[in-house]
Tab-separated table of C-alpha atoms and ligand atoms in Angstrom:
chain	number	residue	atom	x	y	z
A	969	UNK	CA	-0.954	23.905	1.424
A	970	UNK	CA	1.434	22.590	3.737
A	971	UNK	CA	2.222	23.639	7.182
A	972	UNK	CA	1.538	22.038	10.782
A	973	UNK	CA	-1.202	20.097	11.370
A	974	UNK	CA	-3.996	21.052	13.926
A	975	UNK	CA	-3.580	19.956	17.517
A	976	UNK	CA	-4.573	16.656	18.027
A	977	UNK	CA	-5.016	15.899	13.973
A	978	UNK	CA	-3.376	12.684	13.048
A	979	UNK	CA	-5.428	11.823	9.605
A	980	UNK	CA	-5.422	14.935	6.990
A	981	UNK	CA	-6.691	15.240	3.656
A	982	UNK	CA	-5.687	19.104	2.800
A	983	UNK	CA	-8.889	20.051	-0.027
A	984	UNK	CA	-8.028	22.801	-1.900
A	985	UNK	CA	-11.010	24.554	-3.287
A	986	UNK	CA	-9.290	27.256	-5.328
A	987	UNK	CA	-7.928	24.024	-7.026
A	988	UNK	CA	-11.523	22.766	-7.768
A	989	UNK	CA	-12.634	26.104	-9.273
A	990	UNK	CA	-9.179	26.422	-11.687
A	991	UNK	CA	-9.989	22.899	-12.352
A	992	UNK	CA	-13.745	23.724	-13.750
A	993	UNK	CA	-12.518	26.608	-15.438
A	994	UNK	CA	-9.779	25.165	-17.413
A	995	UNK	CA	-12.072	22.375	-18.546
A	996	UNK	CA	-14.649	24.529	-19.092
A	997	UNK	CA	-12.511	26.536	-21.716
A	998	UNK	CA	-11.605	22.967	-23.051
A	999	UNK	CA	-15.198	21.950	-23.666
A	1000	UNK	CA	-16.704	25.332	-24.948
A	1001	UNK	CA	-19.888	24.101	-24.195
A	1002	UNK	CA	-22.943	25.765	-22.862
A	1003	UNK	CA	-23.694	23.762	-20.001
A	1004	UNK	CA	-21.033	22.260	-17.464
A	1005	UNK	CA	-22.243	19.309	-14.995
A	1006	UNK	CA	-19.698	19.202	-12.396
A	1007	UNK	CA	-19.924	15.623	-10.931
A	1008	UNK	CA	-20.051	15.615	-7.141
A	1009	UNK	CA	-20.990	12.511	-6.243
A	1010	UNK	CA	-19.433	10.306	-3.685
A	1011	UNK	CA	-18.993	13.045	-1.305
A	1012	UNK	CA	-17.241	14.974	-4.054
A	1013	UNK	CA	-15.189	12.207	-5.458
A	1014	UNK	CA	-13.927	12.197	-1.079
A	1015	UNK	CA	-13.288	15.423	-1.173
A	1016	UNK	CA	-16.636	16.645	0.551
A	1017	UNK	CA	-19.659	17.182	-1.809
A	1018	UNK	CA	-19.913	20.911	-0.449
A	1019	UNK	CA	-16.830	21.738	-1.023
A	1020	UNK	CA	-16.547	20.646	-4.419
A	1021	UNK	CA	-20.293	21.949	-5.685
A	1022	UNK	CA	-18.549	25.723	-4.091
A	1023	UNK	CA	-15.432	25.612	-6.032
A	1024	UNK	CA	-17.174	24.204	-9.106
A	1025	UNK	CA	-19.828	26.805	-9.004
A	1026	UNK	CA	-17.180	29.185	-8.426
A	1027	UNK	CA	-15.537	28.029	-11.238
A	1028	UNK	CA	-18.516	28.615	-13.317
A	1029	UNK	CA	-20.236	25.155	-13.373
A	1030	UNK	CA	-23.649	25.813	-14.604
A	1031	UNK	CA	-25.398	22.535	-12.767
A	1032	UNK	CA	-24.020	20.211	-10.540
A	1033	UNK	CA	-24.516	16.115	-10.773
A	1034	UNK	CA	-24.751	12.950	-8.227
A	1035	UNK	CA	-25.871	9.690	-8.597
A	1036	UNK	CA	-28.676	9.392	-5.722
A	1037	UNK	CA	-31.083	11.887	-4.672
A	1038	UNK	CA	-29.757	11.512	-1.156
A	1039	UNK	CA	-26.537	13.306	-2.401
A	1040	UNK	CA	-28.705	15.678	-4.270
A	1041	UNK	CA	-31.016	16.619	-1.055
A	1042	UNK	CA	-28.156	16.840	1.340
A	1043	UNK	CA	-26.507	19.411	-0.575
A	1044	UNK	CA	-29.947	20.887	-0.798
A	1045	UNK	CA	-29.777	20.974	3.178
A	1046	UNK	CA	-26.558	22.668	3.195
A	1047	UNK	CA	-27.583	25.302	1.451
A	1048	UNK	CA	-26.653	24.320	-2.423
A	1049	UNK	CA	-29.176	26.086	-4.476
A	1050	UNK	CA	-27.744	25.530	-7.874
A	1051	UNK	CA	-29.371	23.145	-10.512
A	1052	UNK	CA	-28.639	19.587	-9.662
A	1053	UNK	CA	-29.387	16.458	-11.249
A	1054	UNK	CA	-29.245	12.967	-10.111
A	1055	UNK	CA	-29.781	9.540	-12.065
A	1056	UNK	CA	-29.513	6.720	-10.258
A	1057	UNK	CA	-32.811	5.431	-8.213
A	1058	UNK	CA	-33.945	2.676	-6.051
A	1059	UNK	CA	-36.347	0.114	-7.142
A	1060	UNK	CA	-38.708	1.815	-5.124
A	1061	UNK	CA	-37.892	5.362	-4.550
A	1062	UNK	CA	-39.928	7.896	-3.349
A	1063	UNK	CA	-39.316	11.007	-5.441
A	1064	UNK	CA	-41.333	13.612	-3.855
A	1065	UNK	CA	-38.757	15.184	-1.555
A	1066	UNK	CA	-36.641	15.655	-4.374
A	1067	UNK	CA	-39.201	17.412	-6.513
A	1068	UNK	CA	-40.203	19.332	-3.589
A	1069	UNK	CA	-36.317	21.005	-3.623
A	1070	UNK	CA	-35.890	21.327	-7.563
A	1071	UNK	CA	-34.121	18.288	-7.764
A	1072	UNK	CA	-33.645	17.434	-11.211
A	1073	UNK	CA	-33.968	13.732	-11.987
A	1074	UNK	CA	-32.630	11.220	-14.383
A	1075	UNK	CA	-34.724	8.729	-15.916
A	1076	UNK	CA	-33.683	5.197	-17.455
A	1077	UNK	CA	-37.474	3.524	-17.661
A	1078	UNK	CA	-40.985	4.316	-18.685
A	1079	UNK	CA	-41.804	2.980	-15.430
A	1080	UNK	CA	-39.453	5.199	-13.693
A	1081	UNK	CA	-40.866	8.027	-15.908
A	1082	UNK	CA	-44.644	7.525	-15.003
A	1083	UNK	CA	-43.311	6.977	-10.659
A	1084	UNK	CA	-41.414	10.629	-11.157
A	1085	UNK	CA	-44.503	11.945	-12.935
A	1086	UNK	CA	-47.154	10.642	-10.345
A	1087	UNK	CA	-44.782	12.264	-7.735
A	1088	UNK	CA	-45.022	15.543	-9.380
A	1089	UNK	CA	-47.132	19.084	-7.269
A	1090	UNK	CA	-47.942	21.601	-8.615
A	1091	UNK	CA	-44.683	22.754	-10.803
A	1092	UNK	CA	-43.933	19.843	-13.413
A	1093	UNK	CA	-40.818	17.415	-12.430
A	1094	UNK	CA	-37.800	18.386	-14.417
A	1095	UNK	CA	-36.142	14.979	-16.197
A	1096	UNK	CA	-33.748	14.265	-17.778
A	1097	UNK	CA	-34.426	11.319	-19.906
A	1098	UNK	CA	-31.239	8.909	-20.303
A	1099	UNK	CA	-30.407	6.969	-23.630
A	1100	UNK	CA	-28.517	3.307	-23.406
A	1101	UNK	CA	-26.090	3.806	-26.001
A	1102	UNK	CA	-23.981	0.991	-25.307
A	1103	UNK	CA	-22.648	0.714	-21.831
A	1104	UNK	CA	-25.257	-2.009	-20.549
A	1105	UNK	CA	-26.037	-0.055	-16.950
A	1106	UNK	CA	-29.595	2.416	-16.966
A	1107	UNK	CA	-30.662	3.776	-19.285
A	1108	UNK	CA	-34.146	3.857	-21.944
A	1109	UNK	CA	-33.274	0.774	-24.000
A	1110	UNK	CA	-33.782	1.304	-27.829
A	1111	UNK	CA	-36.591	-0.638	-28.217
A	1112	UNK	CA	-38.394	1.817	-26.125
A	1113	UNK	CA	-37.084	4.809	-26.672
A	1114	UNK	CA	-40.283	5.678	-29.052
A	1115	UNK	CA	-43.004	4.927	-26.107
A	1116	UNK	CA	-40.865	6.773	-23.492
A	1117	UNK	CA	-40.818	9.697	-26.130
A	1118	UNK	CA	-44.207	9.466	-26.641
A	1119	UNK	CA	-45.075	9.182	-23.012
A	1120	UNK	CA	-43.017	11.997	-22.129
A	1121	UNK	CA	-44.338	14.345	-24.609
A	1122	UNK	CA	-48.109	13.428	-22.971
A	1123	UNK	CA	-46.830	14.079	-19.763
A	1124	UNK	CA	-45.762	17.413	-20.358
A	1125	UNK	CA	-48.698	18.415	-21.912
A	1126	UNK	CA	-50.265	17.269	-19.019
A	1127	UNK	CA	-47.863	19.667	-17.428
A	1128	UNK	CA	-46.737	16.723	-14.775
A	1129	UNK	CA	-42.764	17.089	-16.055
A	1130	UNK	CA	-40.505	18.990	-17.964
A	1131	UNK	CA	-37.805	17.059	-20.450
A	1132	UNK	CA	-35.141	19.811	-19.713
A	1133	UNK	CA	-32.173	16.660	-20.876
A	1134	UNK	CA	-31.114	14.250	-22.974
A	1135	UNK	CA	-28.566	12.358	-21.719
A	1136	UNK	CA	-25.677	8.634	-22.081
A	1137	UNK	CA	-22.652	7.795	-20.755
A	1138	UNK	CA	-19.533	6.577	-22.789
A	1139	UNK	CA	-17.570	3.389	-22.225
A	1140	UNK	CA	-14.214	5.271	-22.893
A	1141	UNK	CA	-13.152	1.754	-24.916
A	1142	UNK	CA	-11.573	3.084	-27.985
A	1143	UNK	CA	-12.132	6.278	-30.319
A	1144	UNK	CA	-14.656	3.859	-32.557
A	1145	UNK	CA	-16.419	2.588	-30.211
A	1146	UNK	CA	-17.295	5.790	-28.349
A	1147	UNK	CA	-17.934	7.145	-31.752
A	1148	UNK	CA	-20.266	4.127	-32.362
A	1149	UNK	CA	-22.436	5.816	-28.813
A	1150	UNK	CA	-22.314	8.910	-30.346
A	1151	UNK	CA	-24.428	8.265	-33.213
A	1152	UNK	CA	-27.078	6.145	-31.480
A	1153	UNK	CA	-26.947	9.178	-29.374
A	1154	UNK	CA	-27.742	11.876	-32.195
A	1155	UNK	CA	-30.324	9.286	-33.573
A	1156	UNK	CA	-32.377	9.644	-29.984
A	1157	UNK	CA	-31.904	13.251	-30.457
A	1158	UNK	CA	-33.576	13.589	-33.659
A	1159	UNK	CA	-36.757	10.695	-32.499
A	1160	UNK	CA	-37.087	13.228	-29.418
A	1161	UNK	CA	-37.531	16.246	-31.849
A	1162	UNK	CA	-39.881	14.305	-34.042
A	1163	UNK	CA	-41.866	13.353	-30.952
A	1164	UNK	CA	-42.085	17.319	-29.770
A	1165	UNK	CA	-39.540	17.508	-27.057
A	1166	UNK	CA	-37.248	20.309	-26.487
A	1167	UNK	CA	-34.651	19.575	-24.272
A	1168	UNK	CA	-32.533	22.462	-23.337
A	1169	UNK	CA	-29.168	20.419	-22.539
A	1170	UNK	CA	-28.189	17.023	-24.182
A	1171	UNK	CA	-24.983	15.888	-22.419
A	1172	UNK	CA	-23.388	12.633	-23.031
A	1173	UNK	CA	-19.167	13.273	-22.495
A	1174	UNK	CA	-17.763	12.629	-18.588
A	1175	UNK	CA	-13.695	13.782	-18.507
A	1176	UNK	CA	-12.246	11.487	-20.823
A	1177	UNK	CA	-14.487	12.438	-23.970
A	1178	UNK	CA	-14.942	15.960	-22.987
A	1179	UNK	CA	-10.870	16.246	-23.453
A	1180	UNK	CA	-10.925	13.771	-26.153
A	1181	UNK	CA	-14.046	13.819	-28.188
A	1182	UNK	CA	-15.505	16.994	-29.332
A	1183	UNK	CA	-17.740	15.029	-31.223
A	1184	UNK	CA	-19.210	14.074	-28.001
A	1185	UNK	CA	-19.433	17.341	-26.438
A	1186	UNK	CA	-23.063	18.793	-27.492
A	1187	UNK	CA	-24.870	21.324	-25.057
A	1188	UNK	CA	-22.896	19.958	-21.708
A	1189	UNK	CA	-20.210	17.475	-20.530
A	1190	UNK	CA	-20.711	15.863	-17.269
A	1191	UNK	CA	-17.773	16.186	-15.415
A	1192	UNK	CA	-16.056	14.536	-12.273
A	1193	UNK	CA	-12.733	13.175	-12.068
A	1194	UNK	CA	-11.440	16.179	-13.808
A	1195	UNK	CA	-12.789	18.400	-11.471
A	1196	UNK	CA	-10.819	17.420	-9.298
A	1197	UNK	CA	-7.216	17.513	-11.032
A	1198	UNK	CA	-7.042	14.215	-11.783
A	1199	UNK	CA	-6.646	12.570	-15.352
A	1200	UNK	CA	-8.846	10.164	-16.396
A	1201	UNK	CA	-5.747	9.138	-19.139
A	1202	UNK	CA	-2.823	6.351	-18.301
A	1203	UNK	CA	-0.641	8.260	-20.740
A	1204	UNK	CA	-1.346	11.810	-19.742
A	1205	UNK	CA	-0.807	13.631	-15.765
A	1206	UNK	CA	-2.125	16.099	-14.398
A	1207	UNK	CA	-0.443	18.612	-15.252
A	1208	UNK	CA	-0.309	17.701	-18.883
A	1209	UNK	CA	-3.638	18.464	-19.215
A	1210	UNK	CA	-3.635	21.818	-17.379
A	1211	UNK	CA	-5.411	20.532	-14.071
A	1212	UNK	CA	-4.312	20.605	-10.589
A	1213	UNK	CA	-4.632	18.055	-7.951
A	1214	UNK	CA	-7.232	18.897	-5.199
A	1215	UNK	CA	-6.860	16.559	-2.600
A	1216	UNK	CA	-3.289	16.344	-0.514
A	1217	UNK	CA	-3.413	13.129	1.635
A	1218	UNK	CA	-0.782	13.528	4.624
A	1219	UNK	CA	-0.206	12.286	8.488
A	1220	UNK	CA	2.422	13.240	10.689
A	1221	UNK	CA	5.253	10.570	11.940
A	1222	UNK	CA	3.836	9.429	15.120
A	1223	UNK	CA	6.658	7.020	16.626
A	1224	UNK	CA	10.175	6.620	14.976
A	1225	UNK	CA	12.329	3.510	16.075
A	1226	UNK	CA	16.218	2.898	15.398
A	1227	UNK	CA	16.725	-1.038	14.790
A	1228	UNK	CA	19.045	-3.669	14.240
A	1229	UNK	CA	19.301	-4.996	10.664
A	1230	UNK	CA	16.971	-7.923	9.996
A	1231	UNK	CA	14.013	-6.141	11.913
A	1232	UNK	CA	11.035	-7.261	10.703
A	1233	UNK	CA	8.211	-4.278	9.600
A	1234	UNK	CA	4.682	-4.983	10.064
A	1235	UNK	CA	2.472	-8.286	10.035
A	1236	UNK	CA	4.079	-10.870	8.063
A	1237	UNK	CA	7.508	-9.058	7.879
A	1238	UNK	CA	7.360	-9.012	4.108
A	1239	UNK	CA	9.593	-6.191	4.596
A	1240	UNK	CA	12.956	-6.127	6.830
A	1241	UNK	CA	15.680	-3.963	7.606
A	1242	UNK	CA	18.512	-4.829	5.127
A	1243	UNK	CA	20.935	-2.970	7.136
A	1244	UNK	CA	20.388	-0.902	11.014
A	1245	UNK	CA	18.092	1.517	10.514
A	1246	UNK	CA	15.338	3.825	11.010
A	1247	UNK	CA	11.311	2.654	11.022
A	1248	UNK	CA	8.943	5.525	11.179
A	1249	UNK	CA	5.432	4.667	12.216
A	1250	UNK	CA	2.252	6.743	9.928
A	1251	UNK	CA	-1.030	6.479	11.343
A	1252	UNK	CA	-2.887	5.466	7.707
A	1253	UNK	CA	-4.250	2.164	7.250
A	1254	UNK	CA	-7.068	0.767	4.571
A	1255	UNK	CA	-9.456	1.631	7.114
A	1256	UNK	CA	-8.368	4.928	5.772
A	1257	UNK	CA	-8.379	4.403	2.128
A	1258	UNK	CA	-4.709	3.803	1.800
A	1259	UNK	CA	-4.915	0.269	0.009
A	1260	UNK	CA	-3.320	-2.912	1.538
A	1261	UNK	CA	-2.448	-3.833	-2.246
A	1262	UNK	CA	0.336	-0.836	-1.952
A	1263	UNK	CA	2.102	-2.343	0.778
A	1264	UNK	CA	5.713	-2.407	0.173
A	1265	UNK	CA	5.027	0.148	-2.916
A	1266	UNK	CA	3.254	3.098	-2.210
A	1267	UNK	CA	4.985	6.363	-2.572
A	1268	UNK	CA	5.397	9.000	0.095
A	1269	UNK	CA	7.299	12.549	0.441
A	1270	UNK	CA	8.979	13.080	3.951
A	1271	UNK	CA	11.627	16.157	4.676
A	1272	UNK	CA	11.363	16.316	0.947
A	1273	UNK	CA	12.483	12.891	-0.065
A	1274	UNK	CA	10.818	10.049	-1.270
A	1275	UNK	CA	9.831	6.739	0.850
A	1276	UNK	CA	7.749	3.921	0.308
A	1277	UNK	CA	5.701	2.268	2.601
A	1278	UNK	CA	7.559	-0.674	4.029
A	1279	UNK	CA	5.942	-4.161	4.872
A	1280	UNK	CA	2.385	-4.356	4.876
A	1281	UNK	CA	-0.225	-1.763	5.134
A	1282	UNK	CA	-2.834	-2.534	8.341
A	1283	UNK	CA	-5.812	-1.374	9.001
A	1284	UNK	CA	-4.601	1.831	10.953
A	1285	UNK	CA	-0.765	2.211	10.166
A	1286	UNK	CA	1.875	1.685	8.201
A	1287	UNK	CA	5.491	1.649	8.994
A	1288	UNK	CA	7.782	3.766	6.643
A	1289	UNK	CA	11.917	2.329	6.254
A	1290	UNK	CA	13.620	5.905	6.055
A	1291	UNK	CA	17.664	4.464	6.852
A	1292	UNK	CA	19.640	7.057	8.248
A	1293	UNK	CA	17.452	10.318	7.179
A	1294	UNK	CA	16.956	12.133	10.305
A	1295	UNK	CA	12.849	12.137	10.894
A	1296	UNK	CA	11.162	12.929	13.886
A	1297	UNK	CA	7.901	12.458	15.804
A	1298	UNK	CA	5.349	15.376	14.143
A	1299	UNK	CA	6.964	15.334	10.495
A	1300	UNK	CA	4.486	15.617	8.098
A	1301	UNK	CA	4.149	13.005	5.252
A	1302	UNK	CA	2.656	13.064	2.692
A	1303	UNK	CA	0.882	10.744	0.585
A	1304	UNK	CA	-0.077	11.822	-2.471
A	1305	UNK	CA	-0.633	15.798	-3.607
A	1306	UNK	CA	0.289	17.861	-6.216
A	1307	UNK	CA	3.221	17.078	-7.806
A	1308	UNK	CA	4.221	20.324	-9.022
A	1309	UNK	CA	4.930	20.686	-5.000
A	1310	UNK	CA	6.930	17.226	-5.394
A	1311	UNK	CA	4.165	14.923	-3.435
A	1312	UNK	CA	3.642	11.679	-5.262
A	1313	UNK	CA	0.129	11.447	-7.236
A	1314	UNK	CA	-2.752	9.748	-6.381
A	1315	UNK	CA	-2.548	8.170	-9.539
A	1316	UNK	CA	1.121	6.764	-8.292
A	1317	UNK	CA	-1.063	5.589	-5.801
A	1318	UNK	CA	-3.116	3.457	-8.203
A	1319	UNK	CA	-0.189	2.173	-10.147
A	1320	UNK	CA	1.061	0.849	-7.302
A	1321	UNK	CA	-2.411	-0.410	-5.987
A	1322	UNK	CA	-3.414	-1.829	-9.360
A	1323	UNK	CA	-6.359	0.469	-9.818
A	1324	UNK	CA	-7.466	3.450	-10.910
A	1325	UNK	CA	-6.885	7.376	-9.440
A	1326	UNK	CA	-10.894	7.957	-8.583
A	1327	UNK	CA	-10.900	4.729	-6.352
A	1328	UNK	CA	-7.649	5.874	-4.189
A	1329	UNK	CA	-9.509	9.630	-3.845
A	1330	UNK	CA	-13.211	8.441	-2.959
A	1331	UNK	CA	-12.242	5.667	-0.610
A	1332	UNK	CA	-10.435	7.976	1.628
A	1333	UNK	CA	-12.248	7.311	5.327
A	1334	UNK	CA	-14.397	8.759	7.612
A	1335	UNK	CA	-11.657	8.886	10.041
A	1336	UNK	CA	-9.901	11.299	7.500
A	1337	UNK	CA	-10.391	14.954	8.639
A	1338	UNK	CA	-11.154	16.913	5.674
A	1339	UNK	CA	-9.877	20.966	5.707
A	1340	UNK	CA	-10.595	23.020	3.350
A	1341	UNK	CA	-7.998	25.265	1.923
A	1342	UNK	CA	-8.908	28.317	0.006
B	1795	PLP	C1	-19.470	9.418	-12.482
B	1795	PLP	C2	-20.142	9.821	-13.728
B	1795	PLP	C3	-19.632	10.860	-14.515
B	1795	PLP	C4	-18.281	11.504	-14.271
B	1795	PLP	O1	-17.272	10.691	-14.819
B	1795	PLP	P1	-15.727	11.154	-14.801
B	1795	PLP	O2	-15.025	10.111	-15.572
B	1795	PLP	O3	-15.335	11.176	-13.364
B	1795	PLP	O4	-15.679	12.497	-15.418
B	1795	PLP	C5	-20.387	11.292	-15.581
B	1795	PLP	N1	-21.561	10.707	-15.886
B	1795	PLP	C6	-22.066	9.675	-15.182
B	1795	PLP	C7	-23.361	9.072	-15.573
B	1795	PLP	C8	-21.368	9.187	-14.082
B	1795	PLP	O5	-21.860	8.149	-13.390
């Protein structure tokens, strides 16, 4: 995992696929269920949608999930032939190119339903109808559950689509209230028997519940952060749950400065050298996904010891107070990694950011090369 960086490389995030693919199996043996969505969306949560749908798929995901059909056909166009679902659609979106390439598509509106089924050629347009059970974003309200049921059934007779899903989305508020989704969930269920539908997955658990709720569980879970070895808990790691980190975050030192005490460290000097000492300079800024929020806090692993950043993060650096440790030019640091290899977590990264572990790993930049480790 670790090693020298490519010539030239100043912005790494190390993905390590074999980590993806223990990640899907482990949760896989956790959920027991038939069907496992592996979540890829976002560019695989940042860690490259390709990579993740190969290690998930390797690790025995049976479909794989985005939100927009762009996601959906640009894995298509590199070559992803698994089943692949996505569910969230422009006012105005034109379906056919999806349909075309086997896309499978989510559908929160009778409207929605009746675009999709217009779209259809010649081989019916597989949905996957999705319930609002509670969480106020898409979804078939209640109050028309029974004419989207009923329109669905006509339109597969009419052999225009195919209800292969049923499908929600939990709030992850407390046990009761997911509970509460649950049952509203089961209730659709039974009102899409009665109307003649046979859906061959009904999936409503993302990480949390599928670890949490077996209740929730049913044919599939839909899972993403998990995937990729985070926790979706505040009281449980990583490792505590059996799951590896995927993503290691790291830059070398680029410039390393001996100064006086009372030096001041980046804009604003809310940081300054209590005593003479040493600044390192590392070339990750916000424009890189490290937040601005963890200046003065975030955590970082250099010659095996721990730093934090010092003063505030800018847009393409941050300087690093390291005292009298003896760091050089080209020494790797590291963000955040897997901790059973001593980096800090990305969810240390959060804590100290005031957010959550999935927004520190998907808002990791452009700028950031992504290599794949097997
Ligand atoms: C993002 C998303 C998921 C995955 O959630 P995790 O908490 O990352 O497992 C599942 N379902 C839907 C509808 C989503 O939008």
């Amino acid at each position: 995992m670790s090693g020298s960086f490519p010539t030239g490389v100043m912005r790494e995030a190390l993905i390590d696929r074999g980590a993806i693919e223990h990640n899907v199996r482990q949760l896989r043996a956790v959920a027991k269920t038939r069907e496992f969505i592996a979540v890829v969306k976002a560019d695989g949560y940042g860690h490259g949608a390709l990579t993740a749908a190969r290690g998930a798929i390797a690790g025995g995901a049976t479909r794989l999930g985005v939100a927009d059909v762009s996601e959906a056909l640009a894995l298509r166009d590199a070559g992803v032939d698994h089943p692949l679902l996505a569910w969230l659609h422009a006012p105005d979106a034109d379906f056919a190119p999806a349909l075309a390439r086997d896309v499978e598509l989510g559908v929160s509106s009778v409207a929605e339903l009746q675009r999709i089924a217009a779209q259809a050629g010649e081989r019916p347009a597989v949905v996957h109808l999705k319930f609002e059970t509670g969480l106020g974003r898409n979804g078939i309200a209640q109050s028309d559950w029974h004419v989207a049921l009923a329109e669905a059934a006509r339109l597969e007779a009419e052999g225009r689509v195919r209800v292969d899903g049923l499908f929600s989305h939990v709030s992850g508020t407390s046990r009761e209230d997911d509970l509460a989704q649950v049952r509203l969930f089961e209730d659709a269920i039974a009102a899409a028997a009665a109307a003649g539908l046979d859906p061959s997955v009904r999936h409503l658990a993302a990480t949390a519940a599928t670890i949490d709720l077996p209740e929730a569980r049913f044919d599939g879970v839909r899972v993403g952060v998990g995937v990729y070895g985070l926790s979706p808990f505040e009281d449980r790691s990583s490792a505590a749950l059996g799951l590896r980190p995927a993503m290691t975050l790291r830059a070398p030192v680029v410039a390393v400065r001996r100064v006086r005490a009372g030096h001041g460290a980046s804009y604003g000097y809310e940081h300054r050298a209590e005593r003479d000492t040493t600044f390192v300079l590392v070339p990750l800024g916000y424009a890189d996904g490290v937040p601005r929020q963890a200046s003065n806090r975030g955590p970082l692993r250099i010659r095996g010891r721990r730093f934090q950043v010092a003063g505030r993060v800018a847009m393409d650096q941050f300087v690093v107070d390291v005292g009298d440790v003896d760091v050089a030019v080209g020494d790797q640091v590291v963000l955040f990694g897997d901790p059973l290899r001593g980096a800090p977590t990305a969810t240390d990264w959060a804590d100290a950011a005031g957010t959550i572990n999935y927004e520190i790993v998907t808002r990791i930049g452009a700028r950031v090369r992504r290599s794949v480790v097997e």
